[in-house]
Amino acid sequence: MIQISDTIQLEEISNDNFNALYSLMKEVYPAAYSHFWKDGGNWYVNSQYSKENILKELSEKNADYYYVLFNGEKVGNFRILWNKELEGFSEKRIVKLHRIYLHKNVQGKGVGKLVLNWLEEQAMKKQYEYIWLDAMDEQSQAFNFYKRMGYQYHSHCFLDFELLYDEVRKMSQVYKKL
Ligand SMILES: CC(C)(COP(=O)(O)OP(=O)(O)OC[C@H]1O[C@@H](n2cnc3c(N)ncnc32)[C@H](O)[C@@H]1OP(=O)(O)O)[C@@H](O)C(=O)NCCC(=O)NCCS
């Protein structure tokens, strides 16, 4: 367990404790994104957080997966992909924050900021120079949060998931120099 403040801890997700991830995301994801999807986001959660996909992601090299705990309770999760490439940065040491999700009960209380600050510190200790992530443009809460945290536009693409509404398909890659 990693203590990052008086109230916030990180617990590594592993083959022994991944079971809580699906039920957590079944609650957290639709609260933020159900209106993006024709099926309320069921397909996305069921595929990304299936046992098979979680185990596949846990087996990937150069990746870490954490639960975020607030006062001892699991309230979120995120992944770190060390050395995940971003176009134009192939010569650089660069890390990706992959999917950070916090429960709506703890949003806006500084938890996301502490987690990002912690990750940026870890990356700097390992001599990483840049951090990047994907953010959906129409999720203004997350988009504004990253802007506030100093991330800037790099590029964008349009997601081709069949069940996604057309007007929310835009996803930007944003990055920050550490
Ligand atoms: C996006 C998310 C990770 C942000 O974490 P958070 O704990 O809610 O954000 P924080 O309270 O740490 O906010 C940090 C800073 O961003 C700012 N911020 C947060 N949300 C904001 C918003 N909607 N608009 C403008 N600024 C915002 C805060 O004001 C704060 O600024 P400050 O340092 O000046 O006080 C979290 O809300 C979340 O998980 N949302 C739902 C899922 C999601 O969309 N995840 C992103 C997937 S890419």
Coordinates of N, CA and C and ligand atoms in Angstrom, one line a residue:
M1 N 0.8 -1.2 0.0 CA 0.0 0.0 0.0 C 0.9 1.3 0.0
I2 N 0.5 2.2 -0.8 CA 1.3 3.4 -0.9 C 0.5 4.6 -0.4
Q3 N 1.0 5.3 0.7 CA 0.2 6.4 1.3 C 0.6 7.6 0.5
I4 N -0.3 8.3 -0.1 CA 0.1 9.6 -0.8 C -0.5 10.8 -0.1
S5 N -1.4 10.6 0.9 CA -1.8 11.7 1.8 C -2.4 11.1 3.0
D6 N -2.9 11.9 3.9 CA -3.5 11.3 5.2 C -4.7 10.4 4.8
T7 N -5.4 10.8 3.7 CA -6.6 10.0 3.4 C -6.5 9.1 2.2
I8 N -5.5 9.4 1.4 CA -5.5 8.7 0.1 C -4.3 7.7 0.0
Q9 N -4.7 6.4 -0.4 CA -3.7 5.4 -0.6 C -3.8 4.8 -2.0
L10 N -2.8 4.2 -2.4 CA -2.8 3.4 -3.7 C -2.5 2.0 -3.4
E11 N -3.3 1.1 -4.0 CA -3.1 -0.4 -3.8 C -2.8 -1.0 -5.1
E12 N -1.8 -1.7 -5.3 CA -1.5 -2.3 -6.6 C -2.5 -3.3 -6.9
I13 N -3.1 -3.3 -8.2 CA -4.0 -4.3 -8.6 C -3.2 -5.5 -9.1
S14 N -3.6 -6.7 -8.7 CA -2.9 -7.9 -9.1 C -3.8 -9.0 -9.4
N15 N -3.3 -10.2 -9.8 CA -4.2 -11.3 -10.0 C -5.0 -11.7 -8.8
D16 N -4.5 -11.3 -7.6 CA -5.2 -11.7 -6.3 C -6.4 -10.8 -5.9
N17 N -6.4 -9.6 -6.5 CA -7.4 -8.6 -5.9 C -8.1 -7.9 -7.0
F18 N -8.1 -8.4 -8.3 CA -8.7 -7.7 -9.4 C -10.2 -7.7 -9.4
N19 N -10.8 -8.7 -8.6 CA -12.3 -8.9 -8.6 C -13.1 -7.6 -8.3
A20 N -12.5 -6.8 -7.5 CA -13.3 -5.6 -7.1 C -13.3 -4.5 -8.2
L21 N -12.5 -4.7 -9.2 CA -12.4 -3.7 -10.3 C -13.6 -3.6 -11.1
Y22 N -14.2 -4.7 -11.5 CA -15.4 -4.7 -12.4 C -16.5 -4.0 -11.6
S23 N -16.8 -4.4 -10.4 CA -18.0 -3.8 -9.7 C -17.8 -2.3 -9.5
L24 N -16.5 -1.9 -9.2 CA -16.2 -0.5 -9.0 C -16.5 0.3 -10.3
M25 N -16.0 -0.3 -11.4 CA -16.2 0.4 -12.7 C -17.6 0.4 -13.2
K26 N -18.4 -0.6 -12.8 CA -19.8 -0.7 -13.2 C -20.6 0.5 -12.5
E27 N -20.0 1.0 -11.4 CA -20.6 2.2 -10.8 C -20.0 3.5 -11.3
V28 N -18.7 3.5 -11.4 CA -18.0 4.7 -11.7 C -18.2 5.2 -13.1
Y29 N -18.0 4.2 -14.0 CA -18.0 4.6 -15.5 C -19.3 5.2 -16.0
P30 N -20.4 4.6 -15.7 CA -21.7 5.1 -16.3 C -22.0 6.5 -15.7
A31 N -21.6 6.8 -14.5 CA -21.9 8.1 -13.9 C -21.2 9.2 -14.7
A32 N -20.1 8.9 -15.3 CA -19.4 10.0 -16.1 C -19.7 9.9 -17.6
Y33 N -20.0 8.7 -18.1 CA -20.0 8.5 -19.5 C -21.2 7.8 -20.1
S34 N -22.2 7.5 -19.3 CA -23.3 6.7 -19.9 C -24.0 7.4 -21.1
H35 N -24.0 8.8 -21.0 CA -24.7 9.5 -22.1 C -23.9 9.5 -23.4
F36 N -22.6 9.0 -23.4 CA -21.8 8.9 -24.6 C -22.2 7.7 -25.4
W37 N -23.0 6.8 -24.8 CA -23.2 5.5 -25.5 C -24.6 5.1 -25.7
K38 N -24.9 4.5 -26.8 CA -26.2 4.1 -27.1 C -26.7 3.0 -26.1
D39 N -25.8 2.3 -25.5 CA -26.3 1.2 -24.5 C -25.9 1.7 -23.1
G40 N -25.7 3.0 -22.9 CA -25.3 3.4 -21.6 C -23.9 3.1 -21.1
G41 N -23.1 2.5 -22.0 CA -21.7 2.2 -21.6 C -21.5 0.8 -21.2
N42 N -22.6 0.0 -21.2 CA -22.5 -1.4 -20.8 C -21.5 -2.2 -21.5
W43 N -21.5 -2.1 -22.8 CA -20.6 -2.9 -23.7 C -19.1 -2.5 -23.3
Y44 N -18.9 -1.2 -23.1 CA -17.5 -0.7 -22.9 C -17.0 -1.3 -21.5
V45 N -17.8 -1.2 -20.5 CA -17.4 -1.7 -19.2 C -17.2 -3.2 -19.2
N46 N -18.2 -3.9 -19.8 CA -18.1 -5.3 -19.9 C -16.9 -5.8 -20.6
S47 N -16.4 -5.1 -21.7 CA -15.3 -5.5 -22.4 C -14.0 -5.1 -21.8
Q48 N -13.9 -3.8 -21.4 CA -12.6 -3.4 -20.8 C -12.3 -4.0 -19.5
Y49 N -13.4 -4.3 -18.7 CA -13.2 -4.8 -17.3 C -13.7 -6.3 -17.2
S50 N -13.7 -7.0 -18.3 CA -13.9 -8.5 -18.3 C -12.7 -9.1 -17.6
K51 N -12.9 -10.2 -17.0 CA -11.8 -11.0 -16.3 C -10.7 -11.2 -17.3
E52 N -11.0 -11.5 -18.5 CA -10.0 -11.8 -19.6 C -9.2 -10.6 -19.9
N53 N -9.8 -9.4 -20.1 CA -9.1 -8.3 -20.4 C -8.2 -7.7 -19.3
I54 N -8.8 -7.8 -18.1 CA -8.0 -7.4 -16.9 C -6.8 -8.2 -16.8
L55 N -6.9 -9.5 -16.9 CA -5.7 -10.4 -16.7 C -4.7 -10.1 -17.8
K56 N -5.2 -9.9 -19.0 CA -4.3 -9.5 -20.1 C -3.6 -8.2 -19.8
E57 N -4.3 -7.2 -19.3 CA -3.6 -6.0 -19.0 C -2.6 -6.1 -17.8
L58 N -3.0 -7.0 -16.9 CA -2.1 -7.2 -15.7 C -0.8 -7.9 -16.2
S59 N -0.9 -8.7 -17.3 CA 0.3 -9.4 -17.7 C 1.2 -8.6 -18.5
E60 N 0.8 -7.4 -18.9 CA 1.6 -6.6 -19.8 C 2.9 -6.0 -19.1
K61 N 4.0 -6.0 -19.8 CA 5.2 -5.5 -19.2 C 5.2 -4.0 -19.2
N62 N 6.0 -3.4 -18.4 CA 6.1 -2.0 -18.3 C 4.8 -1.3 -18.0
A63 N 3.9 -2.0 -17.2 CA 2.6 -1.4 -16.9 C 2.3 -1.6 -15.4
D64 N 1.7 -0.6 -14.8 CA 1.3 -0.7 -13.4 C -0.2 -0.4 -13.3
Y65 N -0.9 -1.0 -12.4 CA -2.4 -0.8 -12.3 C -2.7 -0.6 -10.8
Y66 N -3.4 0.5 -10.4 CA -3.6 0.8 -9.0 C -5.1 1.0 -8.7
Y67 N -5.5 0.6 -7.6 CA -6.8 1.2 -7.0 C -6.4 2.4 -6.2
V68 N -7.3 3.4 -6.2 CA -7.2 4.6 -5.4 C -8.1 4.4 -4.2
L69 N -7.6 4.5 -3.0 CA -8.4 4.3 -1.8 C -8.6 5.7 -1.1
F70 N -9.8 6.0 -0.7 CA -10.0 7.2 0.1 C -10.6 6.8 1.4
N71 N -10.0 7.1 2.5 CA -10.3 6.7 3.9 C -10.6 5.1 3.9
G72 N -9.7 4.4 3.2 CA -9.7 3.0 3.2 C -10.6 2.3 2.3
E73 N -11.4 3.1 1.5 CA -12.4 2.5 0.6 C -11.9 2.7 -0.8
K74 N -12.1 1.7 -1.7 CA -11.7 1.8 -3.1 C -12.7 2.7 -3.8
V75 N -12.1 3.8 -4.3 CA -12.9 4.8 -5.0 C -12.5 5.1 -6.4
G76 N -11.5 4.4 -6.9 CA -11.0 4.7 -8.2 C -9.9 3.8 -8.6
N77 N -9.4 4.0 -9.8 CA -8.3 3.2 -10.4 C -7.6 3.9 -11.5
F78 N -6.4 3.5 -11.8 CA -5.7 4.1 -13.0 C -4.6 3.1 -13.4
R79 N -4.1 3.3 -14.6 CA -3.0 2.5 -15.1 C -1.8 3.4 -15.5
I80 N -0.6 2.9 -15.4 CA 0.6 3.6 -15.9 C 1.2 2.7 -16.9
L81 N 1.5 3.3 -18.1 CA 2.2 2.6 -19.2 C 3.5 3.3 -19.4
W82 N 4.5 2.7 -18.8 CA 5.9 3.2 -18.9 C 6.4 3.0 -20.4
N83 N 7.0 4.1 -21.0 CA 7.5 4.0 -22.3 C 6.5 3.8 -23.4
K84 N 5.2 4.2 -23.1 CA 4.2 4.1 -24.2 C 4.4 5.3 -25.2
E85 N 4.6 4.9 -26.4 CA 5.0 5.9 -27.4 C 3.9 6.9 -27.8
L86 N 4.4 8.1 -28.0 CA 3.5 9.2 -28.6 C 4.3 9.7 -29.8
E87 N 3.6 10.0 -30.9 CA 4.2 10.4 -32.1 C 5.1 11.6 -31.9
G88 N 6.3 11.6 -32.4 CA 7.2 12.7 -32.3 C 8.1 12.7 -31.1
F89 N 7.8 11.7 -30.2 CA 8.6 11.6 -28.9 C 9.4 10.4 -28.8
S90 N 9.7 9.8 -30.0 CA 10.3 8.4 -29.9 C 11.7 8.4 -29.3
E91 N 12.4 9.5 -29.3 CA 13.7 9.6 -28.6 C 13.6 9.9 -27.1
K92 N 12.4 10.2 -26.6 CA 12.2 10.7 -25.3 C 11.8 9.6 -24.3
R93 N 12.1 9.8 -23.0 CA 11.5 8.9 -22.0 C 10.1 9.5 -21.7
I94 N 9.1 8.7 -22.0 CA 7.7 9.2 -21.9 C 6.8 8.1 -21.3
V95 N 5.9 8.6 -20.5 CA 5.0 7.6 -19.8 C 3.6 8.0 -20.0
K96 N 2.7 7.0 -20.1 CA 1.3 7.4 -20.3 C 0.4 7.1 -19.1
L97 N -0.4 8.0 -18.7 CA -1.5 7.7 -17.7 C -2.6 7.2 -18.5
H98 N -3.0 5.9 -18.2 CA -4.1 5.3 -19.0 C -5.3 5.1 -18.1
R99 N -6.4 5.8 -18.4 CA -7.7 5.6 -17.8 C -7.6 5.8 -16.3
I100 N -7.8 7.1 -15.9 CA -8.0 7.3 -14.4 C -9.5 7.6 -14.2
Y101 N -10.1 6.9 -13.3 CA -11.5 7.0 -13.0 C -11.7 7.1 -11.5
L102 N -12.4 8.2 -11.0 CA -12.7 8.3 -9.6 C -14.2 8.3 -9.4
H103 N -14.6 7.8 -8.3 CA -16.1 7.7 -8.0 C -16.6 9.1 -7.8
K104 N -17.9 9.4 -8.2 CA -18.4 10.8 -8.2 C -18.4 11.3 -6.8
N105 N -18.5 10.5 -5.8 CA -18.5 10.9 -4.4 C -17.2 11.6 -4.0
V106 N -16.1 11.3 -4.7 CA -14.8 11.9 -4.3 C -14.3 12.9 -5.3
Q107 N -15.0 13.1 -6.4 CA -14.5 14.0 -7.4 C -14.6 15.5 -6.9
G108 N -13.6 16.3 -7.4 CA -13.6 17.7 -7.0 C -13.0 17.9 -5.6
K109 N -12.4 16.9 -5.0 CA -11.8 17.1 -3.6 C -10.3 17.1 -3.6
G110 N -9.7 17.1 -4.8 CA -8.3 17.2 -4.9 C -7.6 15.8 -5.0
V111 N -8.4 14.7 -5.1 CA -7.8 13.4 -5.2 C -7.1 13.2 -6.5
G112 N -7.7 13.6 -7.6 CA -7.1 13.4 -8.9 C -5.8 14.2 -9.0
K113 N -5.8 15.4 -8.4 CA -4.6 16.2 -8.5 C -3.4 15.5 -7.7
L114 N -3.8 14.9 -6.5 CA -2.7 14.3 -5.7 C -2.2 13.0 -6.5
V115 N -3.1 12.3 -7.1 CA -2.7 11.1 -7.9 C -1.7 11.5 -9.0
L116 N -2.1 12.5 -9.7 CA -1.3 13.0 -10.9 C 0.1 13.5 -10.4
N117 N 0.0 14.3 -9.3 CA 1.3 14.8 -8.7 C 2.2 13.6 -8.3
W118 N 1.6 12.6 -7.7 CA 2.4 11.4 -7.3 C 3.0 10.8 -8.5
L119 N 2.2 10.6 -9.5 CA 2.7 9.9 -10.7 C 3.8 10.7 -11.4
E120 N 3.6 12.0 -11.5 CA 4.7 12.9 -12.1 C 6.0 12.8 -11.3
E121 N 5.8 12.7 -10.0 CA 7.0 12.6 -9.1 C 7.8 11.3 -9.4
Q122 N 7.0 10.2 -9.4 CA 7.6 8.9 -9.7 C 8.3 8.9 -11.0
A123 N 7.6 9.5 -12.0 CA 8.2 9.5 -13.4 C 9.5 10.3 -13.4
M124 N 9.5 11.4 -12.7 CA 10.7 12.2 -12.6 C 11.9 11.5 -11.9
K125 N 11.5 10.8 -10.9 CA 12.6 10.0 -10.2 C 13.2 8.9 -11.1
K126 N 12.4 8.4 -12.0 CA 12.9 7.5 -13.0 C 13.4 8.1 -14.3
Q127 N 13.7 9.4 -14.2 CA 14.2 10.2 -15.3 C 13.3 10.2 -16.6
Y128 N 12.0 10.2 -16.3 CA 11.1 10.4 -17.5 C 11.0 11.9 -17.7
E129 N 10.8 12.2 -19.0 CA 10.8 13.6 -19.4 C 9.4 14.1 -19.7
Y130 N 8.5 13.2 -20.1 CA 7.2 13.6 -20.6 C 6.1 12.6 -20.0
I131 N 4.9 13.2 -19.9 CA 3.8 12.3 -19.5 C 2.6 12.7 -20.5
W132 N 1.9 11.7 -20.9 CA 0.7 12.0 -21.8 C -0.5 11.1 -21.5
L133 N -1.6 11.4 -22.1 CA -2.8 10.6 -21.9 C -3.8 11.0 -23.0
D134 N -4.9 10.1 -23.0 CA -6.0 10.4 -23.9 C -7.1 11.0 -23.1
A135 N -7.8 12.0 -23.7 CA -9.0 12.5 -23.0 C -10.1 12.8 -24.1
M136 N -11.3 12.4 -23.7 CA -12.4 12.7 -24.7 C -12.8 14.1 -24.5
D137 N -12.9 14.8 -25.7 CA -13.1 16.2 -25.7 C -14.5 16.6 -25.0
E138 N -15.5 15.7 -25.2 CA -16.8 16.1 -24.7 C -17.0 15.8 -23.2
Q139 N -16.0 15.2 -22.6 CA -16.0 15.0 -21.1 C -15.3 16.2 -20.5
S140 N -16.0 17.4 -20.5 CA -15.3 18.6 -20.1 C -14.7 18.6 -18.7
Q141 N -15.3 17.9 -17.8 CA -14.8 17.8 -16.5 C -13.3 17.3 -16.5
A142 N -13.1 16.2 -17.2 CA -11.7 15.6 -17.3 C -10.8 16.5 -18.1
F143 N -11.4 17.1 -19.2 CA -10.6 17.9 -20.1 C -10.1 19.1 -19.4
N144 N -11.0 19.8 -18.6 CA -10.6 21.0 -17.9 C -9.6 20.7 -16.8
F145 N -9.8 19.5 -16.2 CA -8.9 19.1 -15.1 C -7.5 18.9 -15.7
Y146 N -7.3 18.3 -16.8 CA -6.0 18.1 -17.4 C -5.4 19.5 -17.8
K147 N -6.2 20.3 -18.3 CA -5.7 21.7 -18.7 C -5.2 22.4 -17.4
R148 N -6.0 22.3 -16.4 CA -5.6 22.9 -15.1 C -4.3 22.4 -14.6
M149 N -4.1 21.1 -14.9 CA -2.9 20.4 -14.4 C -1.7 20.6 -15.3
G150 N -1.9 21.5 -16.4 CA -0.8 21.9 -17.2 C -0.5 21.1 -18.4
Y151 N -1.5 20.2 -18.8 CA -1.4 19.4 -20.0 C -1.8 20.2 -21.3
Q152 N -1.0 20.0 -22.4 CA -1.4 20.7 -23.6 C -1.6 19.7 -24.8
Y153 N -2.3 20.3 -25.8 CA -2.8 19.5 -26.9 C -1.6 19.0 -27.7
H154 N -1.7 17.7 -28.1 CA -0.7 17.1 -29.0 C -1.4 16.7 -30.4
S155 N -2.5 16.0 -30.3 CA -3.1 15.5 -31.5 C -4.5 15.0 -31.2
H156 N -5.3 14.6 -32.1 CA -6.6 14.0 -31.8 C -6.9 12.9 -32.8
C157 N -7.9 12.1 -32.4 CA -8.4 11.1 -33.3 C -9.9 10.9 -33.0
F158 N -10.6 10.1 -33.8 CA -12.0 9.8 -33.6 C -12.2 8.4 -33.3
L159 N -12.8 8.0 -32.2 CA -13.0 6.6 -31.8 C -14.0 6.0 -32.7
D160 N -13.8 4.7 -33.1 CA -14.7 4.1 -34.0 C -15.6 3.0 -33.4
F161 N -15.7 3.1 -32.1 CA -16.6 2.1 -31.4 C -18.0 2.3 -32.0
E162 N -18.7 1.2 -32.4 CA -20.0 1.3 -33.0 C -21.0 1.9 -32.1
L163 N -21.0 1.6 -30.8 CA -22.1 2.1 -30.0 C -21.9 3.5 -29.4
L164 N -20.8 4.2 -29.8 CA -20.6 5.5 -29.3 C -21.4 6.5 -30.2
Y165 N -22.0 7.5 -29.6 CA -22.7 8.5 -30.4 C -21.7 9.3 -31.2
D166 N -22.0 9.7 -32.4 CA -21.1 10.4 -33.3 C -20.5 11.6 -32.7
E167 N -21.3 12.4 -32.0 CA -20.8 13.8 -31.6 C -19.8 13.7 -30.4
V168 N -19.5 12.5 -29.9 CA -18.6 12.4 -28.8 C -17.3 11.6 -29.1
R169 N -17.2 11.4 -30.4 CA -16.1 10.5 -30.8 C -14.7 11.1 -30.7
K170 N -14.6 12.4 -30.6 CA -13.3 13.0 -30.6 C -12.5 12.7 -29.3
M171 N -11.3 12.3 -29.5 CA -10.4 12.0 -28.4 C -9.0 12.7 -28.6
S172 N -8.6 13.5 -27.7 CA -7.3 14.2 -27.8 C -6.2 13.6 -27.0
Q173 N -5.0 13.7 -27.6 CA -3.9 13.2 -26.8 C -3.3 14.5 -26.3
V174 N -3.0 14.6 -25.0 CA -2.5 15.7 -24.3 C -1.2 15.3 -23.6
Y175 N -0.3 16.2 -23.4 CA 1.0 15.9 -22.8 C 1.5 17.0 -21.9
K176 N 2.5 16.7 -21.1 CA 3.1 17.7 -20.3 C 4.6 17.4 -20.1
K177 N 5.4 18.4 -20.2 CA 6.9 18.2 -19.9 C 7.1 18.2 -18.4
L178 N 7.8 17.2 -18.0 CA 8.0 17.1 -16.5 C 9.1 18.0 -16.0
Ligands
LIG1 C1 -11.3 13.8 -14.1 C2 -10.9 13.4 -12.6 C3 -9.8 12.3 -12.7 C4 -10.4 14.7 -11.9 O1 -10.1 14.3 -10.6 P1 -10.7 15.2 -9.3 O2 -10.3 14.6 -8.1 O3 -12.2 15.3 -9.5 O4 -10.1 16.6 -9.6 P2 -9.4 17.5 -8.4 O5 -10.4 17.8 -7.4 O6 -8.1 16.9 -8.0 O7 -9.1 18.9 -9.2 C5 -7.8 19.3 -9.5 C6 -7.8 20.7 -10.1 O8 -8.5 20.6 -11.4 C7 -9.6 21.5 -11.3 N1 -10.8 20.9 -11.9 C8 -11.4 19.7 -11.6 N2 -12.5 19.5 -12.3 C9 -12.7 20.7 -13.0 C10 -13.7 21.1 -13.9 N3 -14.8 20.4 -14.2 N4 -13.5 22.3 -14.5 C11 -12.5 23.1 -14.2 N5 -11.5 22.7 -13.3 C12 -11.6 21.5 -12.8 C13 -9.9 21.8 -9.9 O9 -10.5 23.0 -9.7 C14 -8.5 21.7 -9.3 O10 -7.9 23.0 -9.4 P3 -7.1 23.7 -8.2 O11 -5.8 22.9 -8.1 O12 -6.9 25.0 -8.7 O13 -7.9 23.5 -7.0 C15 -12.2 12.9 -11.9 O14 -13.1 13.9 -11.7 C16 -12.8 11.7 -12.6 O15 -12.4 10.6 -12.4 N6 -13.9 12.0 -13.4 C17 -14.8 10.9 -14.0 C18 -14.0 9.9 -14.9 C19 -13.2 10.6 -16.0 O16 -13.7 11.3 -16.8 N7 -11.9 10.2 -16.0 C20 -11.0 10.7 -17.0 C21 -10.8 9.7 -18.0 S1 -9.6 10.3 -19.2

